Amino acid sequence: MGSTAGTHPWQAVVDWSAGRFDVVSASELAALGVAPSQVKSWVRTGRLHRLHDRVWAVGRASPRPEGRWRAAVIASGPVTVLSHHTAGLAHELAVPPHTLVHVTTTTRARSGGGRAVHRAHGFDARDLTTRLAISTTALERTLVDLADVLTYPELRHVFDRLRRLDAGRLEAARARAGKRRGSPKLTHLIERDEPHTRSELERRFLRFARHHAIRRPDRLNARLGASEMDARYDAERVVVELDGRAFHRRGDQMRADRRRDAALHLAGWIPHRIVWEDLNPFDAPATAATLATLLSSRAAPRA
């Protein structure tokens, strides 16, 4: 890795760091043949700018974000990877902005200097990858980590914009990670992508209604005109349609759903659609408030 014969030491450092987001470590400088006294001189003259202990930006005080990521990984020890929000950015996920660089390490490194350091006892090779030439948690492990630090709406936003999701690999990554506080969020997001039978969703809706003090529907699975409705509130003329289809398959039926809703409106009924996800503990309070408001607003006797 030493500098090419005849190349000025500084130019060798510039050339080498150009493909590494203009960040260099003490060990890398030594491998390039740069003496510690020369490093000190370059720091004094502003050629090197300290980012962390024994890690510098080359030629500029503020490197690109990827340079900050690389510097944080180097500074946190030999077994360190990008994780959480920052790994999400490396995987091009729709994570909310965060000012710190998140890393996970097996060493005793501490947070500080723009880093949020998470500890791990070790890594399984299946949970690691490389993004932008920087060691990073694999996609599924990144999602497991994000579940610990994002709110449910934030995590759902990330899942909604995933290009792909292998539920089996995600479940395996969650199992390898052990007990995690974000696990319930992952469970609900995985479940919503699975098809559910009508009876499963009906039982879940009735439990939801009891828990939130919403009265039981007047009729279940009763015909209204040419169609069978899942749940009817006759006095309020409200129909609740329970949709157990997998989240990413719902588009196939949207046109038919709109036609059914239009027919109900013309007949003087209000359709209200509830999907599996609406009944999970994170969304159920808002779902209950909406349904209760709808029922109360329609409770007055019709003229």
PDB file of C-alpha atoms in Angstrom:
ATOM      1  CA  MET A   1       0.000   0.000   0.000  1.00  0.00           C
ATOM      2  CA  GLY A   2       3.088   2.242   0.170  1.00  0.00           C
ATOM      3  CA  SER A   3       3.211   5.282  -2.091  1.00  0.00           C
ATOM      4  CA  THR A   4       4.407   4.789  -5.643  1.00  0.00           C
ATOM      5  CA  ALA A   5       8.062   5.642  -6.196  1.00  0.00           C
ATOM      6  CA  GLY A   6       8.434   9.255  -7.242  1.00  0.00           C
ATOM      7  CA  THR A   7       4.950  10.265  -6.012  1.00  0.00           C
ATOM      8  CA  HIS A   8       4.904  13.048  -3.450  1.00  0.00           C
ATOM      9  CA  PRO A   9       3.590  11.616  -0.118  1.00  0.00           C
ATOM     10  CA  TRP A  10       0.742  14.109   0.046  1.00  0.00           C
ATOM     11  CA  GLN A  11      -0.371  13.365  -3.503  1.00  0.00           C
ATOM     12  CA  ALA A  12      -0.297   9.651  -2.698  1.00  0.00           C
ATOM     13  CA  VAL A  13      -2.648  10.270   0.238  1.00  0.00           C
ATOM     14  CA  VAL A  14      -4.955  12.427  -1.889  1.00  0.00           C
ATOM     15  CA  ASP A  15      -5.080   9.830  -4.654  1.00  0.00           C
ATOM     16  CA  TRP A  16      -5.690   6.941  -2.272  1.00  0.00           C
ATOM     17  CA  SER A  17      -8.388   8.686  -0.205  1.00  0.00           C
ATOM     18  CA  ALA A  18     -10.276   9.937  -3.272  1.00  0.00           C
ATOM     19  CA  GLY A  19     -12.020   6.583  -3.579  1.00  0.00           C
ATOM     20  CA  ARG A  20     -12.737   6.482   0.163  1.00  0.00           C
ATOM     21  CA  PHE A  21     -14.721   9.694   0.586  1.00  0.00           C
ATOM     22  CA  ASP A  22     -11.572  11.699   1.446  1.00  0.00           C
ATOM     23  CA  VAL A  23     -11.133  10.058   4.853  1.00  0.00           C
ATOM     24  CA  VAL A  24      -7.968   8.390   6.114  1.00  0.00           C
ATOM     25  CA  SER A  25      -6.895   6.724   9.354  1.00  0.00           C
ATOM     26  CA  ALA A  26      -3.548   6.649  11.143  1.00  0.00           C
ATOM     27  CA  SER A  27      -2.962   3.015  10.174  1.00  0.00           C
ATOM     28  CA  GLU A  28      -3.746   3.783   6.535  1.00  0.00           C
ATOM     29  CA  LEU A  29      -1.327   6.727   6.529  1.00  0.00           C
ATOM     30  CA  ALA A  30       1.352   4.488   8.000  1.00  0.00           C
ATOM     31  CA  ALA A  31       0.716   1.903   5.290  1.00  0.00           C
ATOM     32  CA  LEU A  32       1.198   4.681   2.727  1.00  0.00           C
ATOM     33  CA  GLY A  33       4.599   5.333   4.236  1.00  0.00           C
ATOM     34  CA  VAL A  34       3.696   8.603   5.969  1.00  0.00           C
ATOM     35  CA  ALA A  35       5.622   9.222   9.199  1.00  0.00           C
ATOM     36  CA  PRO A  36       3.809  10.440  12.369  1.00  0.00           C
ATOM     37  CA  SER A  37       5.815  13.693  12.259  1.00  0.00           C
ATOM     38  CA  GLN A  38       4.528  14.353   8.732  1.00  0.00           C
ATOM     39  CA  VAL A  39       0.925  13.687   9.894  1.00  0.00           C
ATOM     40  CA  LYS A  40       1.349  16.303  12.635  1.00  0.00           C
ATOM     41  CA  SER A  41       2.702  18.782  10.100  1.00  0.00           C
ATOM     42  CA  TRP A  42      -0.258  18.248   7.762  1.00  0.00           C
ATOM     43  CA  VAL A  43      -2.662  18.739  10.660  1.00  0.00           C
ATOM     44  CA  ARG A  44      -0.944  22.034  11.572  1.00  0.00           C
ATOM     45  CA  THR A  45      -1.093  23.281   7.987  1.00  0.00           C
ATOM     46  CA  GLY A  46      -4.721  22.294   7.447  1.00  0.00           C
ATOM     47  CA  ARG A  47      -4.169  19.506   4.980  1.00  0.00           C
ATOM     48  CA  LEU A  48      -5.642  16.968   7.399  1.00  0.00           C
ATOM     49  CA  HIS A  49      -8.696  17.781   9.547  1.00  0.00           C
ATOM     50  CA  ARG A  50      -9.398  15.697  12.625  1.00  0.00           C
ATOM     51  CA  LEU A  51     -12.765  13.887  12.613  1.00  0.00           C
ATOM     52  CA  HIS A  52     -12.101  11.401  15.417  1.00  0.00           C
ATOM     53  CA  ASP A  53      -9.079  10.152  17.300  1.00  0.00           C
ATOM     54  CA  ARG A  54      -6.588   8.996  14.625  1.00  0.00           C
ATOM     55  CA  VAL A  55      -9.064   9.625  11.773  1.00  0.00           C
ATOM     56  CA  TRP A  56      -8.871  12.663   9.464  1.00  0.00           C
ATOM     57  CA  ALA A  57     -10.580  14.252   6.508  1.00  0.00           C
ATOM     58  CA  VAL A  58      -8.212  14.891   3.620  1.00  0.00           C
ATOM     59  CA  GLY A  59      -8.096  18.445   2.271  1.00  0.00           C
ATOM     60  CA  ARG A  60     -11.446  19.598   3.655  1.00  0.00           C
ATOM     61  CA  ALA A  61     -12.889  20.088   7.122  1.00  0.00           C
ATOM     62  CA  SER A  62     -16.329  18.703   6.259  1.00  0.00           C
ATOM     63  CA  PRO A  63     -16.337  15.534   4.152  1.00  0.00           C
ATOM     64  CA  ARG A  64     -19.403  14.140   2.391  1.00  0.00           C
ATOM     65  CA  PRO A  65     -21.910  12.243   4.584  1.00  0.00           C
ATOM     66  CA  GLU A  66     -20.419   8.957   3.405  1.00  0.00           C
ATOM     67  CA  GLY A  67     -17.034  10.193   4.624  1.00  0.00           C
ATOM     68  CA  ARG A  68     -18.506  10.828   8.082  1.00  0.00           C
ATOM     69  CA  TRP A  69     -19.957   7.309   8.001  1.00  0.00           C
ATOM     70  CA  ARG A  70     -16.612   5.762   7.120  1.00  0.00           C
ATOM     71  CA  ALA A  71     -14.820   7.820   9.775  1.00  0.00           C
ATOM     72  CA  ALA A  72     -17.287   6.749  12.480  1.00  0.00           C
ATOM     73  CA  VAL A  73     -16.831   3.073  11.617  1.00  0.00           C
ATOM     74  CA  ILE A  74     -13.033   3.367  11.683  1.00  0.00           C
ATOM     75  CA  ALA A  75     -13.044   5.318  14.958  1.00  0.00           C
ATOM     76  CA  SER A  76     -15.287   2.821  16.762  1.00  0.00           C
ATOM     77  CA  GLY A  77     -13.018  -0.204  16.507  1.00  0.00           C
ATOM     78  CA  PRO A  78     -12.127  -3.085  14.220  1.00  0.00           C
ATOM     79  CA  VAL A  79     -15.461  -4.945  14.483  1.00  0.00           C
ATOM     80  CA  THR A  80     -17.838  -2.072  13.734  1.00  0.00           C
ATOM     81  CA  VAL A  81     -20.551  -1.590  11.114  1.00  0.00           C
ATOM     82  CA  LEU A  82     -22.989   1.092  10.069  1.00  0.00           C
ATOM     83  CA  SER A  83     -26.387   0.397  11.623  1.00  0.00           C
ATOM     84  CA  HIS A  84     -29.835   1.799  12.442  1.00  0.00           C
ATOM     85  CA  HIS A  85     -30.634   5.144  10.727  1.00  0.00           C
ATOM     86  CA  THR A  86     -27.301   5.324   8.914  1.00  0.00           C
ATOM     87  CA  ALA A  87     -27.469   1.772   7.598  1.00  0.00           C
ATOM     88  CA  GLY A  88     -30.989   2.652   6.438  1.00  0.00           C
ATOM     89  CA  LEU A  89     -29.576   5.537   4.430  1.00  0.00           C
ATOM     90  CA  ALA A  90     -26.871   3.270   2.999  1.00  0.00           C
ATOM     91  CA  HIS A  91     -29.611   0.849   1.896  1.00  0.00           C
ATOM     92  CA  GLU A  92     -31.584   3.791   0.450  1.00  0.00           C
ATOM     93  CA  LEU A  93     -34.489   3.275   2.848  1.00  0.00           C
ATOM     94  CA  ALA A  94     -37.022   6.006   3.618  1.00  0.00           C
ATOM     95  CA  VAL A  95     -35.701   6.611   7.134  1.00  0.00           C
ATOM     96  CA  PRO A  96     -36.329   9.913   8.932  1.00  0.00           C
ATOM     97  CA  PRO A  97     -33.361  12.308   9.054  1.00  0.00           C
ATOM     98  CA  HIS A  98     -30.929  11.963  11.943  1.00  0.00           C
ATOM     99  CA  THR A  99     -27.935  14.102  12.834  1.00  0.00           C
ATOM    100  CA  LEU A 100     -25.779  11.308  14.297  1.00  0.00           C
ATOM    101  CA  VAL A 101     -23.930   8.514  12.540  1.00  0.00           C
ATOM    102  CA  HIS A 102     -25.182   5.209  13.967  1.00  0.00           C
ATOM    103  CA  VAL A 103     -22.768   2.310  14.285  1.00  0.00           C
ATOM    104  CA  THR A 104     -22.851  -1.030  16.065  1.00  0.00           C
ATOM    105  CA  THR A 105     -19.646  -2.473  17.488  1.00  0.00           C
ATOM    106  CA  THR A 106     -18.345  -5.294  19.641  1.00  0.00           C
ATOM    107  CA  THR A 107     -15.756  -2.992  21.228  1.00  0.00           C
ATOM    108  CA  ARG A 108     -16.063  -0.600  24.177  1.00  0.00           C
ATOM    109  CA  ALA A 109     -16.395   2.512  22.028  1.00  0.00           C
ATOM    110  CA  ARG A 110     -18.672   5.229  23.391  1.00  0.00           C
ATOM    111  CA  SER A 111     -21.066   7.592  21.698  1.00  0.00           C
ATOM    112  CA  GLY A 112     -19.791  11.092  20.995  1.00  0.00           C
ATOM    113  CA  GLY A 113     -18.203  13.162  18.290  1.00  0.00           C
ATOM    114  CA  GLY A 114     -21.295  12.848  16.120  1.00  0.00           C
ATOM    115  CA  ARG A 115     -21.611   9.087  16.667  1.00  0.00           C
ATOM    116  CA  ALA A 116     -24.374   7.029  18.241  1.00  0.00           C
ATOM    117  CA  VAL A 117     -22.669   3.787  19.246  1.00  0.00           C
ATOM    118  CA  HIS A 118     -24.716   0.612  19.795  1.00  0.00           C
ATOM    119  CA  ARG A 119     -23.199  -2.517  21.319  1.00  0.00           C
ATOM    120  CA  ALA A 120     -23.388  -6.102  20.081  1.00  0.00           C
ATOM    121  CA  HIS A 121     -21.854  -9.250  21.562  1.00  0.00           C
ATOM    122  CA  GLY A 122     -21.043 -10.446  18.081  1.00  0.00           C
ATOM    123  CA  PHE A 123     -22.288 -10.594  14.505  1.00  0.00           C
ATOM    124  CA  ASP A 124     -23.575 -13.404  12.354  1.00  0.00           C
ATOM    125  CA  ALA A 125     -22.129 -13.197   8.846  1.00  0.00           C
ATOM    126  CA  ARG A 126     -25.688 -13.296   7.461  1.00  0.00           C
ATOM    127  CA  ASP A 127     -26.384  -9.972   9.174  1.00  0.00           C
ATOM    128  CA  LEU A 128     -23.520  -8.109   7.515  1.00  0.00           C
ATOM    129  CA  THR A 129     -22.914  -6.656   4.075  1.00  0.00           C
ATOM    130  CA  THR A 130     -20.935  -3.875   2.414  1.00  0.00           C
ATOM    131  CA  ARG A 131     -22.477  -0.674   1.116  1.00  0.00           C
ATOM    132  CA  LEU A 132     -20.387   2.046  -0.502  1.00  0.00           C
ATOM    133  CA  ALA A 133     -17.298   0.063   0.525  1.00  0.00           C
ATOM    134  CA  ILE A 134     -18.303   0.447   4.203  1.00  0.00           C
ATOM    135  CA  SER A 135     -19.209  -2.463   6.495  1.00  0.00           C
ATOM    136  CA  THR A 136     -22.963  -2.248   7.119  1.00  0.00           C
ATOM    137  CA  THR A 137     -25.727  -4.316   8.657  1.00  0.00           C
ATOM    138  CA  ALA A 138     -27.638  -6.335   6.046  1.00  0.00           C
ATOM    139  CA  LEU A 139     -31.078  -5.104   5.030  1.00  0.00           C
ATOM    140  CA  GLU A 140     -33.052  -7.437   7.289  1.00  0.00           C
ATOM    141  CA  ARG A 141     -30.850  -6.746  10.338  1.00  0.00           C
ATOM    142  CA  THR A 142     -31.152  -3.011   9.606  1.00  0.00           C
ATOM    143  CA  LEU A 143     -34.958  -3.323   9.733  1.00  0.00           C
ATOM    144  CA  VAL A 144     -34.721  -5.185  13.060  1.00  0.00           C
ATOM    145  CA  ASP A 145     -32.536  -2.394  14.475  1.00  0.00           C
ATOM    146  CA  LEU A 146     -34.780   0.353  13.115  1.00  0.00           C
ATOM    147  CA  ALA A 147     -37.795  -1.214  14.820  1.00  0.00           C
ATOM    148  CA  ASP A 148     -36.104  -0.441  18.160  1.00  0.00           C
ATOM    149  CA  VAL A 149     -35.640   3.274  17.468  1.00  0.00           C
ATOM    150  CA  LEU A 150     -38.454   4.349  15.116  1.00  0.00           C
ATOM    151  CA  THR A 151     -42.074   4.940  15.963  1.00  0.00           C
ATOM    152  CA  TYR A 152     -44.584   2.580  14.363  1.00  0.00           C
ATOM    153  CA  PRO A 153     -45.688   5.181  11.756  1.00  0.00           C
ATOM    154  CA  GLU A 154     -42.031   5.881  10.886  1.00  0.00           C
ATOM    155  CA  LEU A 155     -41.269   2.161  10.531  1.00  0.00           C
ATOM    156  CA  ARG A 156     -44.407   1.606   8.464  1.00  0.00           C
ATOM    157  CA  HIS A 157     -43.268   4.430   6.152  1.00  0.00           C
ATOM    158  CA  VAL A 158     -39.980   2.562   5.656  1.00  0.00           C
ATOM    159  CA  PHE A 159     -41.765  -0.739   4.930  1.00  0.00           C
ATOM    160  CA  ASP A 160     -44.233   0.887   2.527  1.00  0.00           C
ATOM    161  CA  ARG A 161     -41.370   2.038   0.324  1.00  0.00           C
ATOM    162  CA  LEU A 162     -39.281  -1.134   0.330  1.00  0.00           C
ATOM    163  CA  ARG A 163     -38.448  -2.391  -3.130  1.00  0.00           C
ATOM    164  CA  ARG A 164     -38.488  -5.940  -1.780  1.00  0.00           C
ATOM    165  CA  LEU A 165     -39.081  -7.770   1.475  1.00  0.00           C
ATOM    166  CA  ASP A 166     -38.298 -11.408   2.212  1.00  0.00           C
ATOM    167  CA  ALA A 167     -40.419 -12.130   5.295  1.00  0.00           C
ATOM    168  CA  GLY A 168     -38.557 -15.388   5.978  1.00  0.00           C
ATOM    169  CA  ARG A 169     -35.165 -13.686   6.028  1.00  0.00           C
ATOM    170  CA  LEU A 170     -36.542 -10.890   8.197  1.00  0.00           C
ATOM    171  CA  GLU A 171     -37.917 -13.415  10.696  1.00  0.00           C
ATOM    172  CA  ALA A 172     -34.555 -15.203  10.756  1.00  0.00           C
ATOM    173  CA  ALA A 173     -32.670 -11.936  11.351  1.00  0.00           C
ATOM    174  CA  ARG A 174     -35.050 -11.064  14.185  1.00  0.00           C
ATOM    175  CA  ALA A 175     -34.482 -14.476  15.782  1.00  0.00           C
ATOM    176  CA  ARG A 176     -30.701 -14.085  15.584  1.00  0.00           C
ATOM    177  CA  ALA A 177     -30.935 -10.639  17.199  1.00  0.00           C
ATOM    178  CA  GLY A 178     -32.626 -12.042  20.303  1.00  0.00           C
ATOM    179  CA  LYS A 179     -35.241 -10.269  22.369  1.00  0.00           C
ATOM    180  CA  ARG A 180     -35.752  -6.739  21.023  1.00  0.00           C
ATOM    181  CA  ARG A 181     -38.191  -4.051  22.102  1.00  0.00           C
ATOM    182  CA  GLY A 182     -39.179  -3.329  18.506  1.00  0.00           C
ATOM    183  CA  SER A 183     -40.262  -6.905  17.784  1.00  0.00           C
ATOM    184  CA  PRO A 184     -44.039  -6.252  18.111  1.00  0.00           C
ATOM    185  CA  LYS A 185     -43.828  -3.577  15.410  1.00  0.00           C
ATOM    186  CA  LEU A 186     -42.162  -6.030  13.048  1.00  0.00           C
ATOM    187  CA  THR A 187     -44.800  -8.653  13.811  1.00  0.00           C
ATOM    188  CA  HIS A 188     -47.643  -6.339  12.825  1.00  0.00           C
ATOM    189  CA  LEU A 189     -45.900  -5.166   9.661  1.00  0.00           C
ATOM    190  CA  ILE A 190     -45.172  -8.731   8.558  1.00  0.00           C
ATOM    191  CA  GLU A 191     -48.736  -9.826   9.326  1.00  0.00           C
ATOM    192  CA  ARG A 192     -50.299  -7.141   7.191  1.00  0.00           C
ATOM    193  CA  ASP A 193     -48.583  -8.565   4.096  1.00  0.00           C
ATOM    194  CA  GLU A 194     -50.134 -11.983   4.693  1.00  0.00           C
ATOM    195  CA  PRO A 195     -53.648 -12.901   3.515  1.00  0.00           C
ATOM    196  CA  HIS A 196     -56.181 -13.492   6.294  1.00  0.00           C
ATOM    197  CA  THR A 197     -59.444 -15.360   6.154  1.00  0.00           C
ATOM    198  CA  ARG A 198     -62.747 -13.609   6.558  1.00  0.00           C
ATOM    199  CA  SER A 199     -63.426 -15.434   9.836  1.00  0.00           C
ATOM    200  CA  GLU A 200     -60.016 -14.478  11.272  1.00  0.00           C
ATOM    201  CA  LEU A 201     -60.591 -10.801  10.569  1.00  0.00           C
ATOM    202  CA  GLU A 202     -64.215 -10.956  11.773  1.00  0.00           C
ATOM    203  CA  ARG A 203     -63.163 -12.418  15.130  1.00  0.00           C
ATOM    204  CA  ARG A 204     -60.437  -9.815  15.433  1.00  0.00           C
ATOM    205  CA  PHE A 205     -62.899  -7.015  14.660  1.00  0.00           C
ATOM    206  CA  LEU A 206     -65.359  -8.207  17.314  1.00  0.00           C
ATOM    207  CA  ARG A 207     -62.578  -8.349  19.942  1.00  0.00           C
ATOM    208  CA  PHE A 208     -61.489  -4.872  18.868  1.00  0.00           C
ATOM    209  CA  ALA A 209     -65.040  -3.538  19.200  1.00  0.00           C
ATOM    210  CA  ARG A 210     -65.465  -4.982  22.705  1.00  0.00           C
ATOM    211  CA  HIS A 211     -62.104  -3.614  23.832  1.00  0.00           C
ATOM    212  CA  HIS A 212     -62.921  -0.103  22.598  1.00  0.00           C
ATOM    213  CA  ALA A 213     -66.531  -0.088  23.816  1.00  0.00           C
ATOM    214  CA  ILE A 214     -68.009  -0.021  20.317  1.00  0.00           C
ATOM    215  CA  ARG A 215     -71.300  -1.871  20.162  1.00  0.00           C
ATOM    216  CA  ARG A 216     -71.553  -5.123  18.287  1.00  0.00           C
ATOM    217  CA  PRO A 217     -72.863  -4.805  14.704  1.00  0.00           C
ATOM    218  CA  ASP A 218     -76.552  -5.514  14.200  1.00  0.00           C
ATOM    219  CA  ARG A 219     -75.784  -8.050  11.484  1.00  0.00           C
ATOM    220  CA  LEU A 220     -72.755  -9.989  10.310  1.00  0.00           C
ATOM    221  CA  ASN A 221     -72.372 -11.430   6.806  1.00  0.00           C
ATOM    222  CA  ALA A 222     -75.833 -10.242   5.794  1.00  0.00           C
ATOM    223  CA  ARG A 223     -76.896  -9.429   2.261  1.00  0.00           C
ATOM    224  CA  LEU A 224     -77.614  -5.870   1.252  1.00  0.00           C
ATOM    225  CA  GLY A 225     -78.909  -5.669  -2.277  1.00  0.00           C
ATOM    226  CA  ALA A 226     -76.766  -7.824  -4.531  1.00  0.00           C
ATOM    227  CA  SER A 227     -73.802  -8.038  -2.160  1.00  0.00           C
ATOM    228  CA  GLU A 228     -73.019  -9.579   1.213  1.00  0.00           C
ATOM    229  CA  MET A 229     -71.794  -7.085   3.790  1.00  0.00           C
ATOM    230  CA  ASP A 230     -69.359  -8.050   6.557  1.00  0.00           C
ATOM    231  CA  ALA A 231     -70.877  -5.947   9.361  1.00  0.00           C
ATOM    232  CA  ARG A 232     -73.962  -3.708   9.398  1.00  0.00           C
ATOM    233  CA  TYR A 233     -75.077  -1.048  11.850  1.00  0.00           C
ATOM    234  CA  ASP A 234     -78.692  -0.710  10.736  1.00  0.00           C
ATOM    235  CA  ALA A 235     -79.800   2.271  12.821  1.00  0.00           C
ATOM    236  CA  GLU A 236     -76.838   4.344  11.654  1.00  0.00           C
ATOM    237  CA  ARG A 237     -76.902   2.855   8.141  1.00  0.00           C
ATOM    238  CA  VAL A 238     -73.166   2.183   8.316  1.00  0.00           C
ATOM    239  CA  VAL A 239     -71.510  -0.821   6.663  1.00  0.00           C
ATOM    240  CA  VAL A 240     -68.091  -1.983   7.857  1.00  0.00           C
ATOM    241  CA  GLU A 241     -66.191  -3.911   5.216  1.00  0.00           C
ATOM    242  CA  LEU A 242     -63.404  -6.114   6.624  1.00  0.00           C
ATOM    243  CA  ASP A 243     -60.558  -6.583   4.158  1.00  0.00           C
ATOM    244  CA  GLY A 244     -58.156  -9.405   4.955  1.00  0.00           C
ATOM    245  CA  ARG A 245     -56.239  -9.370   1.683  1.00  0.00           C
ATOM    246  CA  ALA A 246     -52.494  -8.991   1.764  1.00  0.00           C
ATOM    247  CA  PHE A 247     -51.355  -5.384   1.724  1.00  0.00           C
ATOM    248  CA  HIS A 248     -49.577  -5.543  -1.629  1.00  0.00           C
ATOM    249  CA  ARG A 249     -52.438  -7.430  -3.331  1.00  0.00           C
ATOM    250  CA  ARG A 250     -55.187  -4.980  -2.506  1.00  0.00           C
ATOM    251  CA  GLY A 251     -54.755  -2.999  -5.709  1.00  0.00           C
ATOM    252  CA  ASP A 252     -56.379  -5.770  -7.762  1.00  0.00           C
ATOM    253  CA  GLN A 253     -59.727  -5.164  -6.095  1.00  0.00           C
ATOM    254  CA  MET A 254     -59.720  -1.395  -5.693  1.00  0.00           C
ATOM    255  CA  ARG A 255     -61.913  -0.778  -8.732  1.00  0.00           C
ATOM    256  CA  ALA A 256     -64.532  -3.303  -7.595  1.00  0.00           C
ATOM    257  CA  ASP A 257     -64.437  -1.820  -4.085  1.00  0.00           C
ATOM    258  CA  ARG A 258     -65.137   1.656  -5.426  1.00  0.00           C
ATOM    259  CA  ARG A 259     -68.134   0.373  -7.374  1.00  0.00           C
ATOM    260  CA  ARG A 260     -69.555  -1.318  -4.268  1.00  0.00           C
ATOM    261  CA  ASP A 261     -68.992   1.824  -2.197  1.00  0.00           C
ATOM    262  CA  ALA A 262     -70.746   3.974  -4.782  1.00  0.00           C
ATOM    263  CA  ALA A 263     -73.747   1.625  -4.797  1.00  0.00           C
ATOM    264  CA  LEU A 264     -73.954   1.793  -0.995  1.00  0.00           C
ATOM    265  CA  HIS A 265     -73.832   5.603  -1.045  1.00  0.00           C
ATOM    266  CA  LEU A 266     -76.643   5.706  -3.589  1.00  0.00           C
ATOM    267  CA  ALA A 267     -78.713   3.445  -1.317  1.00  0.00           C
ATOM    268  CA  GLY A 268     -78.184   5.777   1.652  1.00  0.00           C
ATOM    269  CA  TRP A 269     -75.505   3.728   3.454  1.00  0.00           C
ATOM    270  CA  ILE A 270     -72.010   4.794   4.503  1.00  0.00           C
ATOM    271  CA  PRO A 271     -69.270   2.212   3.778  1.00  0.00           C
ATOM    272  CA  HIS A 272     -66.254   2.120   6.085  1.00  0.00           C
ATOM    273  CA  ARG A 273     -63.357  -0.174   5.206  1.00  0.00           C
ATOM    274  CA  ILE A 274     -61.075  -1.735   7.829  1.00  0.00           C
ATOM    275  CA  VAL A 275     -57.996  -3.800   6.966  1.00  0.00           C
ATOM    276  CA  TRP A 276     -55.958  -6.125   9.189  1.00  0.00           C
ATOM    277  CA  GLU A 277     -53.391  -3.450   9.965  1.00  0.00           C
ATOM    278  CA  ASP A 278     -56.061  -1.047  11.262  1.00  0.00           C
ATOM    279  CA  LEU A 279     -56.708  -3.368  14.202  1.00  0.00           C
ATOM    280  CA  ASN A 280     -53.155  -3.755  15.501  1.00  0.00           C
ATOM    281  CA  PRO A 281     -52.364  -2.128  18.877  1.00  0.00           C
ATOM    282  CA  PHE A 282     -50.558   0.800  17.254  1.00  0.00           C
ATOM    283  CA  ASP A 283     -53.422   1.774  14.912  1.00  0.00           C
ATOM    284  CA  ALA A 284     -56.463   0.472  16.819  1.00  0.00           C
ATOM    285  CA  PRO A 285     -57.054   3.637  18.927  1.00  0.00           C
ATOM    286  CA  ALA A 286     -57.303   5.819  15.810  1.00  0.00           C
ATOM    287  CA  THR A 287     -59.459   3.212  14.070  1.00  0.00           C
ATOM    288  CA  ALA A 288     -61.803   3.079  17.077  1.00  0.00           C
ATOM    289  CA  ALA A 289     -62.051   6.871  17.275  1.00  0.00           C
ATOM    290  CA  THR A 290     -62.949   7.109  13.590  1.00  0.00           C
ATOM    291  CA  LEU A 291     -65.591   4.390  13.767  1.00  0.00           C
ATOM    292  CA  ALA A 292     -67.103   5.766  16.993  1.00  0.00           C
ATOM    293  CA  THR A 293     -67.323   9.243  15.465  1.00  0.00           C
ATOM    294  CA  LEU A 294     -68.913   7.841  12.298  1.00  0.00           C
ATOM    295  CA  LEU A 295     -71.513   5.869  14.268  1.00  0.00           C
ATOM    296  CA  SER A 296     -72.364   8.779  16.562  1.00  0.00           C
ATOM    297  CA  SER A 297     -72.713  11.179  13.657  1.00  0.00           C
ATOM    298  CA  ARG A 298     -75.196   8.841  11.969  1.00  0.00           C
ATOM    299  CA  ALA A 299     -77.135   7.929  15.111  1.00  0.00           C
ATOM    300  CA  ALA A 300     -79.857  10.609  14.785  1.00  0.00           C
ATOM    301  CA  PRO A 301     -83.204   9.311  13.490  1.00  0.00           C
ATOM    302  CA  ARG A 302     -83.614   9.709   9.743  1.00  0.00           C
ATOM    303  CA  ALA A 303     -86.318  12.088   8.511  1.00  0.00           C
TER     304      ALA A 303
END
